[in-house]
CSV table of C-alpha atoms in Angstrom, one decimal:
chain,number,residue,atom,x,y,z
X,1,ASP,CA,-6.3,-3.1,3.3
X,2,VAL,CA,-6.2,-1.5,6.7
X,3,GLY,CA,-8.6,-4.2,7.9
X,4,THR,CA,-5.5,-7.1,7.6
X,5,ARG,CA,-2.7,-4.6,7.3
X,6,ARG,CA,-2.0,-6.1,3.9
X,7,VAL,CA,-0.4,-4.3,1.1
X,8,ILE,CA,-2.9,-5.5,-1.7
X,9,GLY,CA,-1.9,-2.8,-4.4
X,10,TRP,CA,1.4,-1.0,-5.1
X,11,SER,CA,3.4,0.5,-7.4
X,12,LEU,CA,7.2,1.8,-8.6
X,13,ARG,CA,7.6,4.2,-10.9
X,14,GLU,CA,10.3,7.2,-11.3
X,15,THR,CA,8.0,9.6,-10.9
X,16,LEU,CA,4.4,10.6,-9.0
X,17,ALA,CA,2.6,10.5,-12.0
X,18,THR,CA,-1.2,9.5,-12.2
X,19,GLU,CA,-0.1,6.2,-13.7
X,20,LEU,CA,1.5,5.2,-10.3
X,21,VAL,CA,-1.8,5.6,-8.8
X,22,THR,CA,-3.7,4.0,-11.2
X,23,SER,CA,-1.5,1.0,-11.6
X,24,ALA,CA,-1.6,0.4,-7.9
X,25,LEU,CA,-5.5,1.0,-7.5
X,26,ALA,CA,-5.7,-1.6,-10.4
X,27,MET,CA,-3.7,-3.9,-8.5
X,28,ALA,CA,-5.7,-3.5,-5.4
X,29,LEU,CA,-8.5,-4.1,-7.3
X,30,GLY,CA,-7.8,-7.5,-8.6
X,31,THR,CA,-6.3,-8.6,-5.3
X,32,ARG,CA,-9.7,-8.2,-3.9
X,33,ALA,CA,-13.5,-8.7,-4.4
X,34,VAL,CA,-14.7,-5.3,-4.4
X,35,ASN,CA,-18.2,-3.9,-3.4
X,36,ALA,CA,-19.5,-1.0,-3.9
X,37,GLY,CA,-18.8,1.7,-1.3
X,38,VAL,CA,-15.4,0.4,-0.5
X,39,ILE,CA,-13.5,3.0,0.9
X,40,TRP,CA,-10.5,3.9,-1.1
X,41,HIS,CA,-8.4,6.8,1.1
X,42,SER,CA,-5.4,8.8,0.2
X,43,ASP,CA,-3.6,11.7,1.3
X,44,ARG,CA,-4.3,15.0,-0.6
X,45,GLY,CA,-1.1,14.6,-3.5
X,46,SER,CA,-2.6,15.9,-6.7
X,47,GLN,CA,-1.9,12.6,-8.5
X,48,TYR,CA,-4.9,11.3,-6.0
X,49,GLY,CA,-7.4,13.8,-7.6
X,50,ALA,CA,-6.7,13.5,-11.4
X,51,GLY,CA,-9.1,12.9,-13.4
X,52,LYS,CA,-8.1,9.2,-14.7
X,53,VAL,CA,-8.0,8.2,-11.0
X,54,GLN,CA,-11.2,9.7,-9.7
X,55,ALA,CA,-12.9,8.0,-12.9
X,56,MET,CA,-11.3,4.8,-11.6
X,57,ILE,CA,-13.0,5.4,-8.2
X,58,ALA,CA,-16.3,5.9,-9.5
X,59,ARG,CA,-16.2,2.9,-12.5
X,60,TYR,CA,-15.7,0.6,-9.5
X,61,GLN,CA,-18.1,2.6,-7.0
X,62,LEU,CA,-15.7,3.0,-4.8
X,63,ARG,CA,-16.2,5.6,-1.7
X,64,GLY,CA,-13.4,8.1,-1.9
X,65,SER,CA,-12.1,9.6,0.8
X,66,MET,CA,-8.8,12.2,1.3
X,67,SER,CA,-7.1,13.3,4.3
X,68,ARG,CA,-7.6,16.6,5.8
X,69,LYS,CA,-5.0,19.0,5.0
X,70,GLY,CA,-1.6,18.7,7.0
X,71,ASN,CA,-3.6,16.0,9.3
X,72,CYS,CA,-0.9,12.8,8.5
X,73,TRP,CA,-3.6,11.3,11.4
X,74,ASP,CA,-5.9,10.5,8.9
X,75,ASN,CA,-3.9,8.1,7.1
X,76,ALA,CA,-2.0,6.7,10.2
X,77,PRO,CA,-2.2,3.1,9.4
X,78,VAL,CA,-0.2,4.4,5.6
X,79,GLU,CA,1.7,6.7,7.3
X,80,SER,CA,2.8,4.0,9.6
X,81,PHE,CA,3.8,1.2,6.8
X,82,PHE,CA,5.7,4.0,4.8
X,83,SER,CA,7.7,4.7,8.3
X,84,ARG,CA,8.8,0.7,8.5
X,85,PHE,CA,9.0,0.8,4.7
X,86,LYS,CA,11.9,3.1,4.9
X,87,VAL,CA,13.6,1.9,7.9
X,88,GLU,CA,13.3,-1.9,7.1
X,89,CYS,CA,14.0,-1.6,3.0
X,90,ILE,CA,14.9,1.8,1.5
X,91,TYR,CA,17.4,3.0,4.1
X,92,ALA,CA,19.3,-0.7,4.6
X,93,SER,CA,19.6,-0.5,0.7
X,94,GLN,CA,21.9,1.2,-1.9
X,95,PHE,CA,20.0,0.6,-5.1
X,96,LYS,CA,22.1,-0.1,-8.3
X,97,SER,CA,19.7,0.4,-10.8
X,98,ILE,CA,15.8,0.9,-10.8
X,99,ASN,CA,15.2,-2.7,-11.7
X,100,GLN,CA,17.3,-3.9,-8.5
X,101,ALA,CA,14.7,-1.4,-6.5
X,102,LYS,CA,11.8,-3.1,-7.9
X,103,ASP,CA,13.1,-6.7,-7.0
X,104,VAL,CA,13.8,-5.5,-3.4
X,105,ILE,CA,10.9,-3.7,-3.1
X,106,PHE,CA,8.6,-6.7,-4.5
X,107,GLU,CA,10.6,-8.9,-2.0
X,108,TYR,CA,9.8,-6.5,1.0
X,109,ILE,CA,6.8,-6.3,0.0
X,110,GLU,CA,5.2,-9.8,-1.5
X,111,ILE,CA,7.8,-12.1,0.6
X,112,PHE,CA,8.6,-10.3,4.0
X,113,TYR,CA,5.7,-7.9,5.1
X,114,ASN,CA,2.4,-9.3,3.8
X,115,ARG,CA,3.9,-13.2,4.7
X,116,LYS,CA,6.1,-12.7,7.8
X,117,ARG,CA,6.2,-9.6,9.1
X,118,ARG,CA,3.9,-9.8,12.3
X,119,HIS,CA,1.6,-6.8,13.6
X,120,SER,CA,0.5,-6.4,17.2
X,121,ALA,CA,-2.6,-5.0,15.8
X,122,LEU,CA,-3.4,-8.5,14.4
X,123,GLY,CA,-2.2,-10.3,17.6
X,124,TYR,CA,1.3,-11.1,16.3
X,125,VAL,CA,0.4,-12.7,12.9
X,126,SER,CA,1.1,-11.7,9.5
X,127,PRO,CA,-0.7,-10.0,7.0
X,128,MET,CA,-1.7,-13.0,5.1
X,129,GLN,CA,-1.4,-15.4,8.2
X,130,PHE,CA,-4.3,-13.1,9.6
X,131,GLU,CA,-6.4,-13.6,6.5
X,132,GLN,CA,-6.2,-17.2,6.7
X,133,LEU,CA,-7.4,-17.3,10.2
X,134,ASP,CA,-10.4,-14.4,9.6
X,135,SER,CA,-11.7,-16.5,6.5
């Protein structure tokens, strides 16, 4: 959610298959009330243009948006998240199994990032604190 910086949908798979995207989108849709026209933005990865993903976008009346080719600035909030995610979580860990990776990533996103990590863009509060202030 660009407005609150909260990660509302995510998925972990061993490949970049379409199911990675549809499961993350399903999680996001279950986290937020969705009105027609809500923007679903992605980069130009082939899994985002896949029929199942596009059908899901249409079913929920989302407004699909893709970055321009080779332009990381179009997706700056997500690029920033992944930069921090890699430094604060991935590079700091040596996973012994996919299950351990899932546990560590769950804890990073759901416990640390969404609830504790402060953001300058939010007045130095966490995404969930910002949502509580905003409601």
